[in-house]
């Protein structure tokens, strides 16, 4: 293999590039990313970066002086993949030809349907990129009322950070219980009760109809760019929530539209084997855009967590370099963390597989406990709130049981 | 400065003891019976390495899994980029002591910022 192209210059792409060099690949390495920035870390964007406790320089993922001997094509979007020519088309009309490809284009923040309006209103944000976080940080600094739409981890973290900055915060969630997807009903309820502990309003079971503000009425306060600002969030039940800043945190969708009609199978992202391979020889996919086969569960899963984006590329790169001959090594069960209201939340495994969940240590009411999810008596997932030591031990145990 | 930690007999192999000084220091007793002391706070973010996973002469951070070599403080996997500070350990009459390093600690940016605020 003489040229490998990595598409996506974030955590998964950088981890793949590192793995290539670590596993002895010494050919040409091209890394394509549509953001202008060197790879940076996203998790702090909803946490310490918004408060200013960590600066942009602290977000860099590369170590000082790290040199992967790669050609970086930054600020360049990949627009297509030609399977016969084995090349990636770029938005500027050029193309990169390669023998091996790593697809690591991640995911994009989901937005509300267009009928909700607000597209031209200032003050409405999504949060995925550094540029998003810069804009949100500037808006939060104005203070006032924040409405967060969506009760997932990113929405909850923004609410917690904004609360710490002194804003008046309301979280609106269409589901009856936030976080029920990743954590199950019971524990989703326990974790999201952190909002109420801090006087952040949580409105569940109600959808958002749209926004009022400058866009439609023309009465909104004009901004520097001449756009009107958002003034309120309108709920399906007729309520109107006054808002100075709005964050739409309704999940992410894989960034794979550029691969349509490439011959690579797309199904909730790039469909991959247990080792990251796609249906095309010499093409693997990693990170948030990849829907990997999980042999233990007998199904494909797309995992949108930092640790998977960091650890799985080593397996995918081994597949690529061996021409698919290698045996996929075991991958650890999914793991993620979240920091909210000064509480450290850690989770590993799959809650959906469980038929019971029990608190084994501490108490849910104290927001310091360890809960174990089981299926037919065997642990399948573990949740810790402010229990890093115990959690670490359980995580190892779960990983060992699954290997 | 030489600080008494605990009795060697009270720190089983494979376990860590956190010394609550500022910044905190952790003492690890490896499965091979060696004792090491390093700064307790991960250089990446605010996590206690005493809560991490000890394997051989390495500890894995409980939060984002960077690994630190207890002998040198060197970090071997991202996201942490800087080594942790190491301290000298003395065992005298069954008692563990730590001789604090005079080097500047490599605290993570979020903790560094807080300390700077506190002292300002
Ligand atoms: C605000 C925030 C907080 C988070 N907090 C946590 C947390 O606490 N814990 C946790 O476990 N996870 C967290 N995550 C999730 C974690 O950051 C992601 O799982 C991780 O970033 C995935 O890495 P990736 O490289 O697969 O994708 P991404 O980081 O999304 O990177 C993909 C890159 O590819 C680029 N790209 C997309 N399409 C193209 C194209 N056509 N051409 C060229 N480039 C392209 C994108 O611009 C982007 O730079 C958080 C995410 C966000 C946004
Ligand atoms: S806090 Fe230790 S690796 Fe992040």
Short mmCIF file of N, CA, C and O in Angstrom, two decimals, chain A residues 18 22 41 44 47-48 52-55 57-64 306-307 310-311 332 335 337 339 344-346 388-393 395-396, chain B residues 14-18 26 44-55 60-67 76-82 109-111 113:
data_model
loop_
_atom_site.label_atom_id
_atom_site.label_comp_id
_atom_site.label_asym_id
_atom_site.label_seq_id
_atom_site.Cartn_x
_atom_site.Cartn_y
_atom_site.Cartn_z
N UNK A 18 -2.38 7.90 13.51
CA UNK A 18 -1.38 7.45 14.49
C UNK A 18 -1.20 5.94 14.42
O UNK A 18 -0.09 5.42 14.47
N UNK A 22 2.10 3.72 13.75
CA UNK A 22 2.51 2.81 14.82
C UNK A 22 2.58 1.37 14.32
O UNK A 22 3.43 0.59 14.74
N UNK A 41 -10.25 18.56 20.45
CA UNK A 41 -11.09 17.69 21.26
C UNK A 41 -12.47 18.33 21.45
O UNK A 41 -12.56 19.49 21.85
N UNK A 44 -14.68 19.03 25.70
CA UNK A 44 -14.66 20.25 26.52
C UNK A 44 -15.53 21.37 25.96
O UNK A 44 -15.79 22.36 26.66
N UNK A 47 -18.32 21.93 28.09
CA UNK A 47 -17.97 21.96 29.52
C UNK A 47 -17.03 23.13 29.79
O UNK A 47 -17.44 24.28 29.68
N UNK A 48 -15.78 22.83 30.11
CA UNK A 48 -14.85 23.88 30.54
C UNK A 48 -14.52 24.93 29.47
O UNK A 48 -14.08 26.01 29.80
N UNK A 52 -14.63 29.11 29.93
CA UNK A 52 -13.34 29.77 29.78
C UNK A 52 -12.24 29.12 30.60
O UNK A 52 -11.09 29.55 30.56
N UNK A 53 -12.57 28.04 31.36
CA UNK A 53 -11.54 27.39 32.18
C UNK A 53 -10.49 26.70 31.32
O UNK A 53 -9.35 26.54 31.72
N UNK A 54 -10.86 26.26 30.12
CA UNK A 54 -9.83 25.78 29.20
C UNK A 54 -9.89 26.63 27.92
O UNK A 54 -10.94 27.04 27.48
N UNK A 55 -8.69 26.89 27.40
CA UNK A 55 -8.57 27.78 26.24
C UNK A 55 -8.47 26.94 24.96
O UNK A 55 -8.32 25.73 25.02
N UNK A 57 -6.09 26.60 22.90
CA UNK A 57 -4.83 25.87 22.76
C UNK A 57 -4.89 24.55 23.52
O UNK A 57 -4.25 23.57 23.13
N UNK A 58 -5.67 24.51 24.60
CA UNK A 58 -5.76 23.28 25.40
C UNK A 58 -6.55 22.18 24.69
O UNK A 58 -6.54 21.03 25.12
N UNK A 59 -7.29 22.55 23.65
CA UNK A 59 -8.14 21.57 22.98
C UNK A 59 -7.36 20.73 21.97
O UNK A 59 -7.86 19.71 21.49
N UNK A 60 -6.15 21.15 21.62
CA UNK A 60 -5.39 20.44 20.58
C UNK A 60 -5.25 18.96 20.92
O UNK A 60 -4.93 18.61 22.05
N UNK A 61 -5.48 18.11 19.96
CA UNK A 61 -5.33 16.67 20.20
C UNK A 61 -3.90 16.20 19.93
O UNK A 61 -3.46 15.21 20.48
N UNK A 62 -3.19 16.92 19.07
CA UNK A 62 -1.81 16.50 18.79
C UNK A 62 -0.90 16.97 19.91
O UNK A 62 -1.09 18.05 20.48
N UNK A 63 0.11 16.16 20.20
CA UNK A 63 1.09 16.56 21.20
C UNK A 63 2.04 17.58 20.57
O UNK A 63 2.19 17.62 19.35
N UNK A 64 2.68 18.38 21.41
CA UNK A 64 3.66 19.33 20.91
C UNK A 64 4.72 18.58 20.11
O UNK A 64 5.26 17.58 20.59
N UNK A 306 -16.45 9.26 22.50
CA UNK A 306 -15.05 9.62 22.35
C UNK A 306 -14.14 8.39 22.37
O UNK A 306 -13.24 8.25 21.54
N UNK A 307 -14.33 7.52 23.36
CA UNK A 307 -13.39 6.41 23.55
C UNK A 307 -13.40 5.45 22.36
O UNK A 307 -12.35 4.94 21.96
N UNK A 310 -11.46 6.84 19.59
CA UNK A 310 -10.03 6.79 19.85
C UNK A 310 -9.48 5.37 19.74
O UNK A 310 -8.39 5.16 19.21
N UNK A 311 -10.21 4.39 20.24
CA UNK A 311 -9.65 3.04 20.33
C UNK A 311 -9.89 2.16 19.11
O UNK A 311 -9.05 1.32 18.78
N UNK A 332 -13.18 -2.94 23.63
CA UNK A 332 -13.83 -2.79 24.94
C UNK A 332 -15.28 -2.36 24.74
O UNK A 332 -15.61 -1.72 23.75
N UNK A 335 -17.92 3.10 26.25
CA UNK A 335 -17.76 3.83 27.51
C UNK A 335 -17.95 5.30 27.22
O UNK A 335 -17.46 5.79 26.21
N UNK A 337 -18.35 9.34 29.39
CA UNK A 337 -18.46 10.10 30.62
C UNK A 337 -19.20 11.39 30.31
O UNK A 337 -19.31 11.80 29.14
N UNK A 339 -19.91 15.35 32.40
CA UNK A 339 -19.75 16.16 33.62
C UNK A 339 -20.89 17.14 33.70
O UNK A 339 -21.07 17.95 32.81
N UNK A 344 -19.60 13.73 38.24
CA UNK A 344 -18.97 12.97 37.16
C UNK A 344 -19.82 11.73 36.89
O UNK A 344 -20.01 10.90 37.76
N UNK A 345 -20.33 11.65 35.67
CA UNK A 345 -21.18 10.53 35.28
C UNK A 345 -20.37 9.65 34.35
O UNK A 345 -19.76 10.13 33.40
N UNK A 346 -20.34 8.35 34.63
CA UNK A 346 -19.61 7.42 33.78
C UNK A 346 -20.51 6.23 33.48
O UNK A 346 -21.24 5.75 34.35
N UNK A 388 -15.64 7.16 40.64
CA UNK A 388 -14.68 6.73 39.63
C UNK A 388 -13.90 5.48 40.01
O UNK A 388 -13.63 4.64 39.15
N UNK A 389 -13.59 5.32 41.27
CA UNK A 389 -12.75 4.17 41.63
C UNK A 389 -13.51 2.86 41.45
O UNK A 389 -13.05 1.94 40.78
N UNK A 390 -14.70 2.80 42.02
CA UNK A 390 -15.52 1.59 41.87
C UNK A 390 -15.88 1.35 40.41
O UNK A 390 -15.86 0.22 39.92
N UNK A 391 -16.19 2.45 39.73
CA UNK A 391 -16.58 2.33 38.33
C UNK A 391 -15.45 1.70 37.52
O UNK A 391 -15.69 0.82 36.70
N UNK A 392 -14.23 2.16 37.76
CA UNK A 392 -13.08 1.61 37.02
C UNK A 392 -12.98 0.11 37.21
O UNK A 392 -12.73 -0.64 36.26
N UNK A 393 -13.19 -0.33 38.43
CA UNK A 393 -13.10 -1.76 38.69
C UNK A 393 -14.19 -2.54 37.96
O UNK A 393 -13.96 -3.57 37.35
N UNK A 395 -15.75 -1.56 35.29
CA UNK A 395 -15.53 -1.45 33.85
C UNK A 395 -14.57 -2.53 33.39
O UNK A 395 -14.76 -3.17 32.35
N UNK A 396 -13.50 -2.74 34.15
CA UNK A 396 -12.52 -3.78 33.81
C UNK A 396 -13.19 -5.16 33.80
O UNK A 396 -12.95 -5.97 32.93
N UNK B 14 -1.38 -3.71 44.71
CA UNK B 14 -2.44 -3.41 43.74
C UNK B 14 -3.31 -2.23 44.17
O UNK B 14 -4.22 -1.85 43.46
N UNK B 15 -2.99 -1.65 45.35
CA UNK B 15 -3.83 -0.55 45.84
C UNK B 15 -3.05 0.77 45.83
O UNK B 15 -1.83 0.79 45.74
N UNK B 16 -3.83 1.85 45.95
CA UNK B 16 -3.22 3.18 45.99
C UNK B 16 -3.73 3.93 47.21
O UNK B 16 -4.84 3.69 47.68
N UNK B 17 -2.91 4.83 47.72
CA UNK B 17 -3.30 5.66 48.85
C UNK B 17 -3.12 7.12 48.46
O UNK B 17 -2.06 7.50 47.96
N UNK B 18 -4.15 7.90 48.67
CA UNK B 18 -4.06 9.31 48.28
C UNK B 18 -3.72 10.17 49.49
O UNK B 18 -4.40 10.12 50.51
N UNK B 26 -0.27 10.57 45.16
CA UNK B 26 -0.73 9.19 45.38
C UNK B 26 0.43 8.22 45.44
O UNK B 26 1.40 8.34 44.70
N UNK B 44 -4.27 15.61 32.24
CA UNK B 44 -5.24 15.97 31.20
C UNK B 44 -6.42 16.76 31.78
O UNK B 44 -6.66 17.89 31.38
N UNK B 45 -7.14 16.14 32.71
CA UNK B 45 -8.23 16.87 33.37
C UNK B 45 -8.26 16.48 34.83
O UNK B 45 -7.41 15.74 35.30
N UNK B 46 -9.29 16.96 35.52
CA UNK B 46 -9.33 16.78 36.95
C UNK B 46 -9.82 15.38 37.32
O UNK B 46 -11.00 15.16 37.57
N UNK B 47 -8.91 14.41 37.31
CA UNK B 47 -9.25 13.05 37.74
C UNK B 47 -8.16 12.57 38.68
O UNK B 47 -7.00 12.95 38.54
N UNK B 48 -8.57 11.73 39.63
CA UNK B 48 -7.61 11.21 40.60
C UNK B 48 -7.02 9.90 40.10
O UNK B 48 -7.74 8.94 39.86
N UNK B 49 -5.71 9.87 39.95
CA UNK B 49 -5.08 8.64 39.44
C UNK B 49 -5.16 7.50 40.45
O UNK B 49 -5.10 6.33 40.09
N UNK B 50 -5.32 7.84 41.72
CA UNK B 50 -5.50 6.78 42.74
C UNK B 50 -6.77 5.99 42.47
O UNK B 50 -6.91 4.85 42.89
N UNK B 51 -7.73 6.60 41.75
CA UNK B 51 -8.97 5.90 41.39
C UNK B 51 -8.79 5.06 40.13
O UNK B 51 -9.72 4.40 39.69
N UNK B 52 -7.64 5.15 39.52
CA UNK B 52 -7.41 4.48 38.23
C UNK B 52 -7.06 3.01 38.39
O UNK B 52 -7.21 2.43 39.46
N UNK B 53 -6.59 2.44 37.30
CA UNK B 53 -6.33 1.01 37.26
C UNK B 53 -4.83 0.78 37.20
O UNK B 53 -4.16 1.26 36.31
N UNK B 54 -4.33 0.03 38.17
CA UNK B 54 -2.90 -0.23 38.27
C UNK B 54 -2.60 -1.53 37.55
O UNK B 54 -3.21 -2.57 37.82
N UNK B 55 -1.64 -1.48 36.62
CA UNK B 55 -1.24 -2.70 35.94
C UNK B 55 0.26 -2.66 35.78
O UNK B 55 0.78 -1.77 35.09
N UNK B 60 -3.71 3.52 34.73
CA UNK B 60 -4.58 4.06 33.69
C UNK B 60 -5.57 5.01 34.33
O UNK B 60 -6.24 4.67 35.31
N UNK B 61 -5.64 6.22 33.78
CA UNK B 61 -6.54 7.24 34.33
C UNK B 61 -7.99 6.76 34.26
O UNK B 61 -8.42 6.19 33.26
N UNK B 62 -8.76 6.95 35.32
CA UNK B 62 -10.14 6.44 35.35
C UNK B 62 -11.07 7.17 34.40
O UNK B 62 -12.18 6.69 34.13
N UNK B 63 -10.65 8.32 33.87
CA UNK B 63 -11.60 9.10 33.09
C UNK B 63 -11.44 8.87 31.59
O UNK B 63 -12.39 8.47 30.91
N UNK B 64 -10.24 9.11 31.05
CA UNK B 64 -10.07 8.98 29.60
C UNK B 64 -8.92 8.05 29.24
O UNK B 64 -8.39 8.09 28.12
N UNK B 65 -8.49 7.25 30.22
CA UNK B 65 -7.59 6.13 29.93
C UNK B 65 -6.19 6.45 29.46
O UNK B 65 -5.53 5.61 28.85
N UNK B 66 -5.68 7.65 29.71
CA UNK B 66 -4.25 7.85 29.48
C UNK B 66 -3.50 7.00 30.49
O UNK B 66 -3.97 6.79 31.61
N UNK B 67 -2.31 6.49 30.09
CA UNK B 67 -1.54 5.65 31.01
C UNK B 67 -0.25 6.35 31.39
O UNK B 67 0.45 6.90 30.53
N UNK B 76 1.91 7.51 28.15
CA UNK B 76 2.11 6.75 26.91
C UNK B 76 0.94 6.79 25.95
O UNK B 76 1.05 6.34 24.84
N UNK B 77 -0.20 7.29 26.38
CA UNK B 77 -1.30 7.41 25.41
C UNK B 77 -2.07 8.70 25.65
O UNK B 77 -2.23 9.13 26.79
N UNK B 78 -2.54 9.29 24.53
CA UNK B 78 -3.36 10.48 24.63
C UNK B 78 -4.64 10.12 25.38
O UNK B 78 -4.93 8.94 25.52
N UNK B 79 -5.40 11.05 25.86
CA UNK B 79 -5.36 12.49 25.60
C UNK B 79 -4.35 13.27 26.44
O UNK B 79 -4.05 14.40 26.09
N UNK B 80 -3.86 12.74 27.54
CA UNK B 80 -2.88 13.51 28.31
C UNK B 80 -1.63 13.70 27.46
O UNK B 80 -1.27 12.82 26.68
N UNK B 81 -1.00 14.84 27.60
CA UNK B 81 0.19 15.10 26.80
C UNK B 81 1.43 15.27 27.65
O UNK B 81 2.54 15.16 27.17
N UNK B 82 1.24 15.58 28.92
CA UNK B 82 2.41 15.86 29.75
C UNK B 82 2.58 14.79 30.82
O UNK B 82 1.60 14.19 31.27
N UNK B 109 -5.12 22.08 32.73
CA UNK B 109 -5.48 23.49 32.60
C UNK B 109 -6.65 23.90 33.50
O UNK B 109 -6.62 24.98 34.11
N UNK B 110 -7.68 23.02 33.61
CA UNK B 110 -8.86 23.43 34.40
C UNK B 110 -8.50 23.57 35.88
O UNK B 110 -8.98 24.48 36.56
N UNK B 111 -7.63 22.69 36.37
CA UNK B 111 -7.22 22.78 37.78
C UNK B 111 -6.25 23.94 37.97
O UNK B 111 -6.35 24.71 38.93
N UNK B 113 -6.16 26.67 36.34
CA UNK B 113 -6.91 27.93 36.32
C UNK B 113 -7.56 28.18 37.67
O UNK B 113 -7.59 29.31 38.17
#
